[in-house]
């Protein structure tokens, strides 16, 4: 029995080692039929990417002597994809009941186990980096998932994390329970500028790379077609949060879906607007001028709309059209648009790369949509010097799809080669 166990263990070790080909010291050459390097619209043909020590060593037309070669000659190679809005601690919640169930019936420990699977899924879909925008009641588990990935314990994308997020009393689930029943919340509740500052300090001290705020709630379409909301924080509170985060060299992501939430966030100086189903022209102008990113998360809106309408909130169906108009105005206004999906808001078994088709449907070219998930997203992360484009000296984060995604952007859902920092996680 003992001998068998050792044999099995040996076999597992060997499989794991061969799985991680391209480790330090070895030179690997990727023969790419096409290369989309993330800089412009053009695709280069028959390129060899030479990888060593986790980095892109050179972009060539021939493999160096002695290099292990991986044949991607029927594929288009691209920079590793970046999803700037995920929730690896969530399993998809269309209705309020779905959400409450996760927080009430699953321990943070169990949710963390599920999150390790989601992290692996994200990487296998081709997302070599993600910005995870809060744990929805699972505390600081995202910081631990990030640590486990960085330490090589589990496979997953490189991560920037937001930990618990902030909202005001009475604005965030779980809600609607009897006042005498203590229930968990999906965020850290804070009221008043001083408490908000303290919460920012706390979250940063426990590993938050970003501070996430919920700036609005309760949506309604006005007669003139504008999506209205109830702002959560006062402008003073939001300004205190942004000031404290920036003072500590951290950035702020603001969930802002409608008129007032977006306006207050822009006024307070946040770094990214999440969702932005409706953004006034004036605010788009300010966003373009100050370089505030727009992370539209289109697909999730379609995913939840019918379910939420059936639950008595038809506004979610109307929001899709409003979102499209806003997206087209943002494109015209020259706002920086970064790829983000809200994965976890929908089931991780659904490939978040569906967002590419949604962005193209709303007016981007396939090349623009792909750059939003590579070059632009790397700038949002502040990692444009090491990620986002295929250039010598950058991390060897490289994915490939069979065929030409500029002709059919839905091919982005067919990533079948994934390399992160020179390590191969998936091969065709
Ligand atoms: Zn989200």
XYZ file of C-alpha atoms and ligand atoms in Angstrom:
429
model
C 0.000 0.000 0.000
C 2.712 2.379 1.067
C 4.734 1.736 -2.099
C 1.659 2.400 -4.245
C 0.982 5.701 -2.518
C 4.544 6.783 -3.200
C 4.223 5.788 -6.850
C 1.017 7.795 -7.155
C 2.659 10.758 -5.469
C 5.652 10.478 -7.807
C 3.319 10.352 -10.796
C 1.439 13.455 -9.590
C 4.726 15.312 -9.059
C 5.918 14.449 -12.557
C 2.604 15.504 -14.152
C 2.647 18.772 -12.227
C 6.269 19.453 -13.258
C 5.595 18.773 -16.942
C 2.494 20.930 -16.676
C 4.753 23.794 -15.629
C 7.032 23.692 -18.665
C 8.903 26.878 -19.399
C 10.301 27.215 -15.879
C 13.362 29.276 -15.055
C 16.530 28.660 -17.033
C 14.891 27.056 -20.057
C 14.332 28.934 -23.318
C 10.945 28.389 -24.968
C 9.984 29.527 -28.471
C 6.333 30.094 -29.396
C 5.701 29.831 -33.153
C 2.715 32.147 -33.645
C 0.778 32.105 -36.949
C -0.393 35.626 -36.087
C 0.684 38.071 -33.405
C -1.520 40.848 -32.013
C 0.960 42.663 -29.775
C -1.467 45.143 -28.183
C 0.095 48.279 -29.666
C -2.047 48.936 -32.724
C -4.621 47.280 -34.964
C -2.127 45.358 -37.082
C -1.442 41.637 -36.906
C 2.033 40.318 -37.768
C 2.404 36.936 -39.463
C 4.721 34.025 -38.604
C 6.378 35.418 -35.507
C 8.461 33.525 -32.963
C 8.253 34.732 -29.360
C 11.318 33.729 -27.377
C 10.719 33.322 -23.649
C 13.284 32.825 -20.886
C 13.264 33.390 -17.115
C 9.588 34.299 -17.109
C 10.071 37.214 -19.500
C 9.750 37.839 -23.226
C 13.357 37.757 -24.411
C 12.874 38.647 -28.069
C 10.367 38.845 -30.911
C 11.880 37.043 -33.849
C 11.163 34.995 -36.951
C 13.264 31.959 -36.042
C 13.598 29.840 -32.903
C 17.031 29.914 -31.254
C 19.044 26.661 -31.209
C 18.116 24.311 -28.384
C 14.883 26.071 -27.477
C 11.767 24.028 -26.691
C 9.295 24.987 -29.408
C 5.526 25.236 -29.001
C 3.607 25.206 -32.275
C 0.885 27.869 -32.406
C 1.085 28.295 -36.181
C -2.709 28.006 -36.591
C -3.223 30.487 -33.734
C -3.164 34.194 -32.989
C -0.923 35.034 -30.013
C -1.970 37.919 -27.771
C -0.851 39.530 -24.523
C -2.310 37.761 -21.454
C -5.839 39.049 -20.864
C -6.679 41.295 -17.906
C -10.126 41.415 -16.284
C -10.274 44.578 -14.156
C -13.537 43.736 -12.371
C -14.012 40.288 -10.861
C -15.343 38.654 -7.668
C -13.631 35.317 -7.128
C -15.449 34.910 -3.785
C -18.884 34.985 -5.489
C -20.657 32.201 -7.394
C -23.211 34.233 -9.361
C -26.228 35.977 -7.921
C -29.127 36.911 -10.147
C -31.584 37.563 -7.328
C -31.254 38.945 -3.811
C -32.085 35.465 -2.495
C -29.077 33.963 -4.356
C -26.810 36.518 -2.732
C -28.241 36.166 0.770
C -27.917 32.384 0.561
C -24.177 32.613 -0.132
C -23.570 34.897 2.833
C -25.903 33.094 5.240
C -25.237 29.453 4.401
C -21.618 29.352 3.260
C -18.769 30.002 5.665
C -16.002 32.337 4.484
C -13.726 29.280 4.631
C -15.933 27.293 2.245
C -16.251 30.308 -0.045
C -12.461 30.570 -0.095
C -12.178 26.944 -1.223
C -14.615 27.708 -4.071
C -12.570 30.820 -4.892
C -9.437 28.753 -5.488
C -11.369 26.960 -8.237
C -12.540 30.287 -9.698
C -8.957 31.578 -9.733
C -7.880 28.533 -11.728
C -10.832 28.988 -14.092
C -9.928 32.663 -14.690
C -6.381 31.660 -15.639
C -7.570 28.857 -17.921
C -9.919 31.272 -19.724
C -6.783 33.326 -20.510
C -6.975 35.975 -17.784
C -3.405 36.117 -16.536
C -4.177 39.181 -14.361
C -7.306 40.314 -12.559
C -8.378 43.138 -10.299
C -10.746 41.515 -7.812
C -13.184 44.145 -6.581
C -14.206 42.972 -3.133
C -15.016 39.734 -1.348
C -18.740 40.334 -0.660
C -18.675 39.401 2.986
C -15.697 37.014 2.884
C -13.398 39.408 4.719
C -9.795 39.456 3.557
C -9.908 36.083 1.795
C -8.909 37.697 -1.525
C -5.587 38.782 -0.028
C -4.963 35.152 1.003
C -5.885 33.790 -2.433
C -3.449 36.286 -3.933
C -0.771 35.136 -1.468
C -1.374 31.457 -2.293
C -1.052 32.192 -6.030
C 2.113 34.266 -5.563
C 3.625 31.512 -3.416
C 2.885 28.888 -6.086
C 0.444 26.981 -3.849
C -2.474 27.205 -6.305
C -2.648 28.224 -9.989
C -4.291 31.559 -10.705
C -3.882 34.975 -12.268
C -1.759 37.745 -10.750
C -4.153 39.735 -8.585
C -4.802 43.187 -7.269
C -7.432 43.014 -4.532
C -9.907 45.369 -2.863
C -10.719 43.289 0.248
C -14.037 44.325 1.910
C -15.259 47.492 0.086
C -17.140 50.362 1.739
C -20.746 51.478 1.860
C -22.973 53.410 4.282
C -25.466 52.029 6.809
C -28.686 50.828 5.202
C -27.388 50.701 1.642
C -25.993 47.215 1.070
C -27.225 43.627 1.489
C -28.072 41.759 3.526
C -31.158 43.871 4.103
C -34.812 43.392 4.947
C -34.323 41.173 8.006
C -35.926 41.937 11.376
C -33.962 44.671 13.208
C -33.249 42.279 16.095
C -31.649 39.663 13.807
C -27.957 40.291 13.266
C -27.007 39.479 9.649
C -23.693 39.695 7.765
C -23.086 42.435 5.214
C -21.353 42.233 1.866
C -19.228 45.290 2.699
C -17.675 47.176 5.612
C -20.284 49.735 6.686
C -18.946 53.203 7.471
C -20.591 56.548 8.186
C -18.848 59.891 8.428
C -15.518 61.019 6.956
C -13.418 60.015 9.983
C -14.795 56.481 10.172
C -14.338 56.155 6.425
C -10.686 57.168 6.747
C -10.176 54.632 9.507
C -11.719 51.872 7.375
C -9.413 52.761 4.470
C -6.404 52.516 6.805
C -7.644 49.190 8.166
C -8.208 47.653 4.721
C -4.845 48.816 3.399
C -3.104 47.431 6.470
C -4.716 44.025 5.761
C -3.628 43.920 2.123
C -6.050 45.997 0.023
C -4.409 47.180 -3.221
C -7.535 49.116 -4.134
C -10.299 50.730 -2.104
C -13.738 49.932 -3.501
C -16.717 52.148 -2.710
C -20.384 51.762 -3.553
C -21.452 55.260 -4.553
C -25.073 54.686 -5.473
C -28.086 52.377 -5.166
C -31.819 52.090 -6.019
C -32.116 52.839 -9.718
C -35.001 54.409 -11.629
C -35.388 55.671 -15.189
C -36.618 59.283 -15.266
C -39.131 60.481 -17.864
C -36.279 62.072 -19.830
C -34.493 58.702 -20.038
C -31.785 59.527 -17.492
C -30.959 56.705 -15.052
C -31.418 58.168 -11.574
C -30.139 56.773 -8.274
C -29.774 57.404 -4.561
C -26.205 58.422 -3.759
C -24.836 56.523 -0.769
C -21.892 58.517 0.604
C -21.979 62.280 0.982
C -19.406 64.126 -1.098
C -17.467 64.829 2.110
C -17.297 61.118 2.920
C -16.224 60.190 -0.607
C -13.564 62.905 -0.629
C -12.188 61.633 2.695
C -11.960 58.081 1.300
C -10.207 59.176 -1.896
C -7.861 61.497 -0.029
C -6.887 58.821 2.495
C -6.357 56.149 -0.189
C -4.315 58.466 -2.422
C -2.285 59.694 0.563
C -1.282 56.044 1.054
C -0.601 55.614 -2.717
C -3.632 53.417 -3.296
C -6.346 53.891 -5.886
C -10.136 53.991 -5.577
C -12.677 52.055 -7.648
C -16.226 53.333 -7.478
C -19.321 51.287 -8.164
C -21.430 53.994 -9.795
C -24.241 53.001 -12.124
C -26.182 56.216 -12.537
C -26.354 60.015 -12.548
C -25.470 61.073 -8.984
C -23.202 58.204 -8.038
C -21.009 58.819 -11.071
C -21.039 62.605 -10.641
C -20.045 62.470 -6.953
C -17.324 59.907 -7.688
C -15.830 62.032 -10.446
C -16.003 65.130 -8.216
C -14.300 63.259 -5.373
C -11.497 62.155 -7.705
C -11.859 58.352 -7.849
C -9.644 56.466 -10.293
C -12.157 54.141 -11.951
C -15.916 54.170 -12.539
C -17.428 50.676 -12.389
C -20.533 49.825 -14.461
C -21.480 53.422 -15.403
C -24.775 52.482 -17.037
C -25.573 56.183 -17.272
C -22.922 58.903 -17.282
C -23.781 62.554 -18.035
C -21.852 64.194 -20.897
C -20.215 66.657 -18.491
C -18.877 63.816 -16.360
C -17.589 61.960 -19.438
C -15.705 65.124 -20.355
C -14.143 65.312 -16.883
C -13.266 61.606 -16.975
C -11.496 62.032 -20.323
C -9.637 65.142 -19.094
C -8.501 63.556 -15.782
C -7.831 60.065 -17.132
C -10.512 58.392 -15.003
C -11.149 54.895 -16.384
C -14.561 53.574 -17.342
C -15.068 49.841 -16.647
C -18.475 49.172 -18.227
C -19.172 45.464 -17.355
C -21.785 45.045 -20.094
C -22.361 41.286 -20.218
C -23.363 40.906 -16.559
C -26.187 43.420 -17.130
C -27.685 41.161 -19.783
C -27.086 38.109 -17.600
C -29.061 39.379 -14.588
C -31.716 41.529 -16.338
C -34.513 38.989 -16.943
C -34.144 37.377 -13.507
C -34.258 40.699 -11.704
C -37.210 41.883 -13.811
C -39.090 38.706 -12.888
C -38.340 39.525 -9.254
C -40.098 42.905 -9.680
C -37.271 45.198 -10.852
C -37.901 45.782 -14.588
C -35.456 48.725 -14.520
C -32.631 46.175 -15.093
C -34.004 45.451 -18.587
C -34.271 49.156 -19.465
C -30.715 49.717 -18.254
C -29.239 47.685 -21.136
C -30.301 50.251 -23.753
C -29.165 53.153 -21.541
C -25.821 51.406 -21.054
C -25.297 51.071 -24.808
C -25.985 54.778 -25.381
C -23.555 55.709 -22.578
C -20.868 53.366 -23.934
C -21.133 54.920 -27.411
C -20.925 58.461 -25.947
C -17.892 57.459 -23.845
C -16.130 56.078 -26.929
C -16.787 59.341 -28.784
C -15.645 61.449 -25.802
C -12.291 59.638 -25.729
C -12.716 58.196 -22.224
C -10.266 55.381 -21.405
C -12.348 52.191 -21.368
C -10.931 49.149 -19.588
C -12.225 45.585 -19.876
C -14.064 44.343 -16.783
C -16.763 41.711 -16.448
C -18.077 41.406 -12.879
C -17.413 37.642 -13.135
C -18.725 36.082 -9.945
C -21.745 38.365 -10.354
C -22.428 35.677 -12.964
C -21.430 32.039 -12.699
C -17.699 31.377 -13.180
C -18.631 28.424 -15.412
C -19.606 31.114 -17.973
C -16.497 32.396 -19.779
C -16.105 36.123 -18.919
C -14.564 36.627 -22.384
C -18.162 36.950 -23.619
C -17.643 40.614 -22.686
C -15.570 41.081 -25.873
C -18.623 40.406 -28.048
C -20.731 42.739 -25.880
C -18.200 45.569 -26.333
C -18.138 45.057 -30.105
C -21.951 44.969 -30.197
C -21.932 48.347 -28.400
C -19.568 49.941 -30.951
C -15.920 48.990 -30.397
C -13.832 47.328 -33.094
C -12.470 43.895 -32.131
C -8.969 45.424 -31.880
C -10.250 48.164 -29.516
C -11.989 45.579 -27.335
C -8.853 43.421 -27.133
C -6.660 46.439 -26.303
C -9.126 47.365 -23.518
C -8.284 43.975 -21.941
C -4.525 44.236 -22.513
C -2.740 47.585 -22.971
C -5.446 49.793 -21.385
C -6.131 47.389 -18.518
C -2.403 47.185 -17.705
C -2.361 51.000 -17.396
C -5.361 50.864 -15.062
C -3.373 48.431 -12.886
C -0.334 50.727 -13.070
C 1.605 47.784 -14.560
C 2.063 48.986 -18.138
C 5.849 48.614 -17.811
C 5.596 44.858 -17.240
C 2.206 43.767 -18.712
C -0.338 44.534 -21.397
C 1.657 44.326 -24.629
C 4.056 41.831 -26.217
C 7.441 43.507 -25.875
C 10.914 42.246 -25.014
C 11.531 42.628 -21.280
C 7.890 42.316 -20.186
C 6.458 39.318 -18.301
C 5.820 36.378 -20.621
C 2.043 36.541 -20.140
C 0.879 35.211 -23.497
C -2.348 33.576 -24.657
C -3.460 32.243 -28.030
C -6.740 31.561 -29.804
C -7.324 29.321 -32.840
C -7.952 31.647 -35.819
C -8.251 35.410 -36.175
C -10.102 37.210 -33.342
C -10.059 40.481 -35.328
C -12.369 38.769 -37.842
C -14.488 37.051 -35.152
C -14.069 38.467 -31.650
C -16.048 35.590 -30.086
C -12.862 33.523 -30.638
C -11.624 35.245 -27.462
C -13.838 32.682 -25.682
C -11.707 29.910 -27.215
C -8.315 30.624 -25.614
C -6.502 27.275 -25.554
C -2.938 28.360 -24.824
C -2.100 30.170 -21.592
C 1.342 31.177 -20.374
C 1.861 33.294 -17.251
C 5.361 34.547 -16.428
C 6.801 31.935 -18.785
C 4.909 29.011 -17.219
C 2.499 27.118 -19.505
C -0.871 26.388 -17.872
C -2.763 25.334 -20.980
C -1.700 24.006 -24.370
C -3.789 23.206 -27.472
Zn -18.783 43.949 -9.045
